Coordinates of C-alpha atoms and ligand atoms in Angstrom, one line a residue:
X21 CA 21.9 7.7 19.0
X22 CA 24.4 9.1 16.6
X23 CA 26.0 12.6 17.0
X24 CA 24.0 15.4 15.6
X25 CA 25.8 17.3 12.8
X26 CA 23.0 19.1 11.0
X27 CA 21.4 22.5 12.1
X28 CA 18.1 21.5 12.6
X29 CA 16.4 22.3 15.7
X30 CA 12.4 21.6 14.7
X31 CA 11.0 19.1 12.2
X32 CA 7.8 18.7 10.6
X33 CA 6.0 15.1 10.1
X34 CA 3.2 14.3 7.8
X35 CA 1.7 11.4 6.8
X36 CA 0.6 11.2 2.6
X37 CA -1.5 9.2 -0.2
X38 CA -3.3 6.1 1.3
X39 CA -3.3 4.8 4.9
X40 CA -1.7 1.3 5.8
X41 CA -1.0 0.1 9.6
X42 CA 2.4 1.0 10.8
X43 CA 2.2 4.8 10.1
X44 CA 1.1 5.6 14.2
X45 CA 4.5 3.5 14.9
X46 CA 6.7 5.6 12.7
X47 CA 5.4 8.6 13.7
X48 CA 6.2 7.4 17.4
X49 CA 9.2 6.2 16.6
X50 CA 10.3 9.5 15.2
X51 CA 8.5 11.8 17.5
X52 CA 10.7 10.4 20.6
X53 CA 13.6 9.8 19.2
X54 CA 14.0 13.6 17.7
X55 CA 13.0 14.7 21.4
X56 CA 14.5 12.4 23.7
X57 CA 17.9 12.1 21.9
X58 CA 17.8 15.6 20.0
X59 CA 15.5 17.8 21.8
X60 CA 14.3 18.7 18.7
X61 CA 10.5 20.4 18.7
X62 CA 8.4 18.3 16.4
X63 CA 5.5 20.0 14.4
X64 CA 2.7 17.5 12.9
X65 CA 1.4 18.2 9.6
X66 CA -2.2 17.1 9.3
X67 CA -3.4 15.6 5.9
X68 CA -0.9 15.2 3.7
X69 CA 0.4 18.5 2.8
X70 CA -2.6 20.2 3.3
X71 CA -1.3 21.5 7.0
X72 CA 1.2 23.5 4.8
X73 CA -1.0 25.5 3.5
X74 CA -3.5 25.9 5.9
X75 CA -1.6 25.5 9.1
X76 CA -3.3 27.8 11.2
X77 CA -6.0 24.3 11.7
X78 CA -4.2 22.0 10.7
X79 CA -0.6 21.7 12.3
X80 CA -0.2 21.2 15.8
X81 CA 2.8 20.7 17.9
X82 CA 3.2 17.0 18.9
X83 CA 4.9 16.4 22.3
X84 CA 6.0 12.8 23.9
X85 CA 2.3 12.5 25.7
X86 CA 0.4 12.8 22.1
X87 CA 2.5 9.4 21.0
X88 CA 1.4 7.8 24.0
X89 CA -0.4 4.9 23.1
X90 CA -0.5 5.0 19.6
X91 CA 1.9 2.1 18.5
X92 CA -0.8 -0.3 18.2
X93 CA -3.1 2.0 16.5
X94 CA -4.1 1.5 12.8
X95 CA -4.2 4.9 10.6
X96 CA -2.9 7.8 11.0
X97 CA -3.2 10.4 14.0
X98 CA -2.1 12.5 11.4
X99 CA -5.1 12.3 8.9
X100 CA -4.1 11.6 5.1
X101 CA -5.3 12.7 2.0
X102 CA -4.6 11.1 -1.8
X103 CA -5.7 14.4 -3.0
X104 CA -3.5 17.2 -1.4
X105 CA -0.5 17.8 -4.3
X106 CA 0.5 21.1 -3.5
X107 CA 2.0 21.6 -6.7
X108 CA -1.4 20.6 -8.4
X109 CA -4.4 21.3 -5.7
X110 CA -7.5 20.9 -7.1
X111 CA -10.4 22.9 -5.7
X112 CA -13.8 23.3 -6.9
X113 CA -15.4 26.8 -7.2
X114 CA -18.6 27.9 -6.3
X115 CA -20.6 26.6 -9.7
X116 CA -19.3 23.4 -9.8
X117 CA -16.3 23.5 -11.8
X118 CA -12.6 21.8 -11.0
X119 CA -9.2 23.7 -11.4
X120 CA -6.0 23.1 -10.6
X121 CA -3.7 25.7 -7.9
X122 CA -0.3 25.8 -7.6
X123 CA -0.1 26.2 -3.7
X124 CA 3.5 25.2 -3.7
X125 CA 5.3 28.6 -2.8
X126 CA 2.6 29.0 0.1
X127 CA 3.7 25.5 1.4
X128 CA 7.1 26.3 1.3
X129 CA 6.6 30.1 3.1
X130 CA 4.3 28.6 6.2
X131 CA 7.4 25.6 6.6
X132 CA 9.4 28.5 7.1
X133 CA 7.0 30.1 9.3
X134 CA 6.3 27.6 10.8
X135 CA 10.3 27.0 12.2
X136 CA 10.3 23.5 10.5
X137 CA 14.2 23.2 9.5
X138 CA 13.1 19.6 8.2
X139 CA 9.9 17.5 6.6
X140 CA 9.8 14.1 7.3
X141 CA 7.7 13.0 4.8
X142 CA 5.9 9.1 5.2
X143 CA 4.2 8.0 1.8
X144 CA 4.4 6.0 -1.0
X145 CA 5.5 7.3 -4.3
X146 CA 3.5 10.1 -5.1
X147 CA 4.0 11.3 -1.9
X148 CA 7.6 11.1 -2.2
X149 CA 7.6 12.7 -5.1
X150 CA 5.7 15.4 -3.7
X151 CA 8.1 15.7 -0.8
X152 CA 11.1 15.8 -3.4
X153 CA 9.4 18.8 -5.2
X154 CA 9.8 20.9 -2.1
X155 CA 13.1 19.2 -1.2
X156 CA 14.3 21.1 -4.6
X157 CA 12.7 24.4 -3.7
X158 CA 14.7 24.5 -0.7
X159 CA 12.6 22.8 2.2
X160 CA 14.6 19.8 3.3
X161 CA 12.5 16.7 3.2
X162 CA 13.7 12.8 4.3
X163 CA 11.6 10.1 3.4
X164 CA 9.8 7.2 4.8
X165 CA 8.3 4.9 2.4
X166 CA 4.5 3.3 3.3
X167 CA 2.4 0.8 1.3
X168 CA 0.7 -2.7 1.8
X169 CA 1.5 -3.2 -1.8
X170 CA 4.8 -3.6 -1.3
X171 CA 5.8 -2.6 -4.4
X172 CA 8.9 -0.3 -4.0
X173 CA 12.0 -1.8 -5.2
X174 CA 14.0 0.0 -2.9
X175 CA 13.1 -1.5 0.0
X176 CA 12.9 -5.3 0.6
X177 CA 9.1 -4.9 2.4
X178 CA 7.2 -1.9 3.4
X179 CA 5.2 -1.9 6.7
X180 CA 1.6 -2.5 5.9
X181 CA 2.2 -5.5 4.0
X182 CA 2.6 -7.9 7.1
X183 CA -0.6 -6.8 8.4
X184 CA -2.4 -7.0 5.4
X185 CA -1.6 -10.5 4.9
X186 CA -2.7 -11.4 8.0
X187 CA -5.9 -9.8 7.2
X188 CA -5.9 -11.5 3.9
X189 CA -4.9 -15.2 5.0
X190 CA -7.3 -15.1 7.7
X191 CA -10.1 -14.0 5.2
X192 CA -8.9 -17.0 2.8
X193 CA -8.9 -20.0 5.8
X194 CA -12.7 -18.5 6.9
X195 CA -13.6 -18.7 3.0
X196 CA -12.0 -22.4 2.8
X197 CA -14.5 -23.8 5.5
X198 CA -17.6 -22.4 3.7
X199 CA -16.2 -23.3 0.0
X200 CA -15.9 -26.9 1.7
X201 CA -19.3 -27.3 2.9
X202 CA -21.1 -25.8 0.1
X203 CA -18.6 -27.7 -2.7
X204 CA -18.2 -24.0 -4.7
X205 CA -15.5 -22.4 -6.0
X206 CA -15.0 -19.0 -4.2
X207 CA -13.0 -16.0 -5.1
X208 CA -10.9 -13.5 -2.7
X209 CA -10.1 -10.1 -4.4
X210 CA -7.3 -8.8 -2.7
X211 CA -5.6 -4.9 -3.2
X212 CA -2.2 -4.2 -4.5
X213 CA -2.8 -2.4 -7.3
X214 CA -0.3 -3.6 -10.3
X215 CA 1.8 -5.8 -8.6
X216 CA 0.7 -9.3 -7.5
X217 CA 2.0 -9.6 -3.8
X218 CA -0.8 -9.6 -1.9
X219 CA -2.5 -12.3 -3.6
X220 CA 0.5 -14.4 -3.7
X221 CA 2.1 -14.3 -0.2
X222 CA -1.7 -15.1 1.2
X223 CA -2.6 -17.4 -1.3
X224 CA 0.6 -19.4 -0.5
X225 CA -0.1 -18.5 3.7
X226 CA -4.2 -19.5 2.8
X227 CA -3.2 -22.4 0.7
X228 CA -5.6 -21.4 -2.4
X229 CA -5.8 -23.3 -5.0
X230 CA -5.7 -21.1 -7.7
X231 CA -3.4 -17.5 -7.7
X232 CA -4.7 -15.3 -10.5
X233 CA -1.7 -12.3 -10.2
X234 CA -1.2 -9.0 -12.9
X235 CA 2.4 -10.7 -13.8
X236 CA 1.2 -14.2 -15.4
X237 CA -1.5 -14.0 -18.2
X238 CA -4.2 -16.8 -17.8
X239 CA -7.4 -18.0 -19.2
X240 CA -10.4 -19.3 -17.7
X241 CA -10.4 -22.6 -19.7
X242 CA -6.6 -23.1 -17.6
X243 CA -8.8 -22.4 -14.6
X244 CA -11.4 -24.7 -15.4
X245 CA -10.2 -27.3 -16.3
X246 CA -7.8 -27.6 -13.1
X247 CA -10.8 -27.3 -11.1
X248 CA -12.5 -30.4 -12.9
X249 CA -9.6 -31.8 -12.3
X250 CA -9.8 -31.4 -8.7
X251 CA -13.5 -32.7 -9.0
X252 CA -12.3 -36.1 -10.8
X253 CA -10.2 -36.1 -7.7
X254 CA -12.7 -35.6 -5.5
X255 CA -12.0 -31.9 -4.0
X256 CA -15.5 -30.8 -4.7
X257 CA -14.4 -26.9 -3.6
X258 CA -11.8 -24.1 -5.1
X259 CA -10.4 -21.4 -3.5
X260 CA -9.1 -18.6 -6.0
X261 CA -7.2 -15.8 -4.9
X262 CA -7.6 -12.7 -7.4
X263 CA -5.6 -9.1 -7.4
X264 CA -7.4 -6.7 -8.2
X265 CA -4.6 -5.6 -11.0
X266 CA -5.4 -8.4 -13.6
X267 CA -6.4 -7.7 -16.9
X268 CA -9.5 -9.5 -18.2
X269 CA -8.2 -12.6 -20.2
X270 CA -9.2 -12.9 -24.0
X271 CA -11.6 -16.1 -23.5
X272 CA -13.4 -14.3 -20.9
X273 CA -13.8 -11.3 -23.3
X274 CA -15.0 -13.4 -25.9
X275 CA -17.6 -15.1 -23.3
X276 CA -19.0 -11.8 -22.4
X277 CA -19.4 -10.2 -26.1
X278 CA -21.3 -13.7 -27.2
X279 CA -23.6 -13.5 -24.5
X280 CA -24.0 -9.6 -25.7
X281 CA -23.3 -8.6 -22.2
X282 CA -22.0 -5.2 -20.8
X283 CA -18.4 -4.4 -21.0
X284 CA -17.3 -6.1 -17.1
X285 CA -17.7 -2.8 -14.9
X286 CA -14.3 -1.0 -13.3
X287 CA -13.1 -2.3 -9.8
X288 CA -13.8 -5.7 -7.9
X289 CA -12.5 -7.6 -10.9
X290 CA -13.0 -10.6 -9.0
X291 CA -16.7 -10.6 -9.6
X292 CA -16.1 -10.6 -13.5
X293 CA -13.5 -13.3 -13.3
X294 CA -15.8 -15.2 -10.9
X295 CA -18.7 -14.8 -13.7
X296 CA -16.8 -16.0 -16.4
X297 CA -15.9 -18.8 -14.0
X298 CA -19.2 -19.6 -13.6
X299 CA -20.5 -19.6 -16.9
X300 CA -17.2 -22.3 -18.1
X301 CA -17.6 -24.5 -15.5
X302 CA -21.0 -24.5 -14.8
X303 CA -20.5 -24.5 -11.1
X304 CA -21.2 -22.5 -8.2
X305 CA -19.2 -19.4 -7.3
X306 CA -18.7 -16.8 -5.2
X307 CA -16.8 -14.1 -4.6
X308 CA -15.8 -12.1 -1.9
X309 CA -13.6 -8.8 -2.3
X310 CA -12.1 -7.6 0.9
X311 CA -11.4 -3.8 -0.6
X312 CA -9.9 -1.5 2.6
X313 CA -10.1 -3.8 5.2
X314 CA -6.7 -4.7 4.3
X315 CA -5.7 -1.5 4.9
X316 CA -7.2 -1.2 8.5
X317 CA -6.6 -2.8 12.3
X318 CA -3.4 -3.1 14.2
X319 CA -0.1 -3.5 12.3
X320 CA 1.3 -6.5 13.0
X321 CA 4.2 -7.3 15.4
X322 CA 6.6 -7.2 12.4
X323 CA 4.7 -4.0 10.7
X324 CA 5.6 -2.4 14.5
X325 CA 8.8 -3.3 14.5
X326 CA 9.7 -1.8 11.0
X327 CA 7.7 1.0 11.3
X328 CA 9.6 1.5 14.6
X329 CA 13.2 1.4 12.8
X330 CA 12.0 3.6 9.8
X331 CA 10.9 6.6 12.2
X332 CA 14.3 6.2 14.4
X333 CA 16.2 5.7 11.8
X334 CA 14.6 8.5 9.7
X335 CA 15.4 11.3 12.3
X336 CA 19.2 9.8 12.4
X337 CA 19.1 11.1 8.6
X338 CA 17.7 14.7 9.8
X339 CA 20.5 15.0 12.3
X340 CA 23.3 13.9 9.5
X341 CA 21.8 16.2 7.3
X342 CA 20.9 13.5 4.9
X343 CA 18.7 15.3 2.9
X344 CA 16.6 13.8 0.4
X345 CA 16.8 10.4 0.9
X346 CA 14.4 7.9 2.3
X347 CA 14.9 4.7 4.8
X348 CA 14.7 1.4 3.1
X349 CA 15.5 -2.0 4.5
X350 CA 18.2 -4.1 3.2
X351 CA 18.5 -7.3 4.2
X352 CA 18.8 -6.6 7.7
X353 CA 19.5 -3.1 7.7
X354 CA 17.5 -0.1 7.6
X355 CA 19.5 2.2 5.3
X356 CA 19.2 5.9 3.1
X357 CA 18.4 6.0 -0.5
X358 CA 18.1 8.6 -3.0
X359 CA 14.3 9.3 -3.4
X360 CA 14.8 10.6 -6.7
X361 CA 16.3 7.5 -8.0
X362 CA 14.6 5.1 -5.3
X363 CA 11.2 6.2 -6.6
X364 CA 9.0 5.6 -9.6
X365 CA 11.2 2.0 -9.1
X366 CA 8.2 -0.3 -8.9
X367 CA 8.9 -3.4 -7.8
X368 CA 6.6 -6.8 -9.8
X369 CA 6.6 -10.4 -8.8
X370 CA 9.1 -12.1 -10.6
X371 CA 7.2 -15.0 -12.7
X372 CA 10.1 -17.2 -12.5
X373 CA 10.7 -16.6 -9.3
X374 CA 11.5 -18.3 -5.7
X375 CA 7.5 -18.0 -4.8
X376 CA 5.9 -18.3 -7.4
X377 CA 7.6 -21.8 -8.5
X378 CA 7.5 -23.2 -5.2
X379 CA 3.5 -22.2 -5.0
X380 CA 3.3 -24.2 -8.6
X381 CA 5.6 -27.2 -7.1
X382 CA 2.5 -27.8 -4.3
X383 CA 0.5 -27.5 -7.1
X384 CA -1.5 -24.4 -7.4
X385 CA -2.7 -22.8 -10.4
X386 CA -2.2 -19.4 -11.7
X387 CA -4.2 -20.2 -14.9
X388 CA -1.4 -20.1 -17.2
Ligands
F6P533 O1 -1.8 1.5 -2.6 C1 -2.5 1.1 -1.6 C2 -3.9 0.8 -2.1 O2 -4.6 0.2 -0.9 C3 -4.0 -0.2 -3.3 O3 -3.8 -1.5 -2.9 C4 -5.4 0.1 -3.7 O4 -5.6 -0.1 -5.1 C5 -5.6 1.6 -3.5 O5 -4.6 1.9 -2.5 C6 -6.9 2.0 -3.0 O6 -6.9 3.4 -2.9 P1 -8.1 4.3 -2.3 O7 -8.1 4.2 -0.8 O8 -7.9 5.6 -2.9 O9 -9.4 3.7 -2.9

């Protein structure tokens, strides 16, 4: 471990915005590597920020026997929160009615109280973002970035993803055997949010068919008439991999407002794709969206090993008093960004890239 330059003698560690597998790894990888190389006490912050401002229950000191154990574990032994912006809590009073606090100054007065010298913050943007809001009012933060959306541009891969498309590609070859037998066309709704990654690494791992992705516009006729096509051929069965970012496509629209149907309804997208679908073709589907278990289970070798790195390498940034920056992997080195400019970067598949053409060179469809 590298020298220690910085002042810091106790840091705090929370875990922010939505949970992915890998975050147990980090905070194990960070937890003995501030104490066994630094001696450094190590203070966890329970939901999100939330432990800032009410640490009395919900901070606690974490010691080398409360990693124990935990590397394999999915979630967070932290507890996480998409809600908890001090800057912008929202609380409900006693009729019923939302507001917004500004709880940051508290925050900032129990870190201080609490000893922490240093926050080392693991979340995705928002999170960040949070963490750099404090970093500017004077509590030193260092970043670890988290998402299976991978969809940071600072950083090649974020842990999480791995996992997730093992969960994913496993859900796709159980779909294929049942999509075989039953000669349907069946549809896997997979997370990510805007960006297509999911969906495309484990529709190229699941070998689908058809790769419906935010970053390539399609149509439903496209889809159809490939999966004719594979009828003349005599594959009597599609697999479709959907993200759930997609926009609904024009001649799907159309479809919905002749029939004088209700406007699709918000979230599993899949099953209005898979309708439309349906109603083109005039074949069987079905459609299965696999929603949070990809964000659940054990993180992957890979996801461990990363995770691993990120927490080391993050408390080498505390004790070289690199402030405000984040870990990101490069090629094959975990290195310190600026989170100010690192974040807000996000990071789409490239339709002309290296994946997507060689997933159209074997053939599959993305309904363009
Ligand atoms: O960003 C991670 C993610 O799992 C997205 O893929 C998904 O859209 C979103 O979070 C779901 O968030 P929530 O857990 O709040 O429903």
């Amino acid at each position: 471990m590298i020298p220690q330059t910085s002042k810091v003698k106790t840091i705090g560690i929370s875990t922010g915005g939505g949970d992915c597998p890998g975050l147990n790894a980090v905070i194990r990888g960070a937890v003995k590597a501030a104490i066994k190389n630094y001696n450094w006490r190590v203070i966890g912050i329970e939901d999100g920020f939330d432990g800032l401002i009410w640490p009395e229950t919900k901070s606690r000191e974490l010691k080398l026997g409360d990693v124990s154990g935990i590397l394999p574990r999915g979630g967070t032994i932290l507890g996480t929160t998409n809600r908890g912006n001090p800057f912008k809590y929202k609380v409900r009073d006693e009729l019923g009615f939302d507001s917004e606090v500004d709880y940051s100054q508290r925050a900032l007065d129990n870190a201080r109280q609490l000893g922490i010298d240093c926050m080392m913050v693991i979340g995705g943007d928002g999170t960040q973002n949070i963490g750099l809001g404090l970093h500017k009012r004077g509590l030193p933060v260092v970043g670890v970035p988290k998402t299976i959306d991978n969809d940071l541009n600072a950083t090649d891969v974020t842990f999480g993803f791995d996992t997730a498309l093992h969960t994913v590609t496993e859900a796709v070859d159980k779909i294929h055997t049942t999509a075989e037998s039953h000669h349907r066309i069946m549809l896997v709704e997979t997370m990510g949010r805007e960006a297509g990654w999911i969906a495309l690494e484990s529709g190229i791992a699941g070998g689908a068919h058809v790769i419906l992705l935010p970053e390539i516009p399609f149509t439903i006729k496209k889809i159809c008439d490939f999966v004719d096509q594979r009828h003349r051929s005599g594959k009597k069965f599609t697999i479709v991999v959907v993200a759930e970012g997609i926009s609904i496509p024009a001649d799907a629209q159309q479809l919905f407002e002749r029939e004088k149907r209700a406007a699709p309804r918000a979230g599993a997208i899949a099953n209005t794709i898979g309708d439309a679908i349906a109603r083109c073709a005039h074949r069987e589907v079905r459609v299965t969206v696999l929603g949070h278990i990809q964000r659940g289970g054990s993180p992957s070798p890979f996801d461990r090993v990363l995770s691993t790195r990120f927490g080391v390498k993050a408390v080498e940034l505390i004790a070289t008093g690199q402030f405000g920056h984040m870990v990101a992997l490069r090629g094959e080195h975990v290195i310190a960004v600026d989170i100010e400019t690192a974040c807000g970067q996000v990071k789409l598949v490239n339709p002309e890239g290296d994946l997507v053409r060689t997933a159209k060179a074997i053939g599959v469809c993305f309904g363009d």
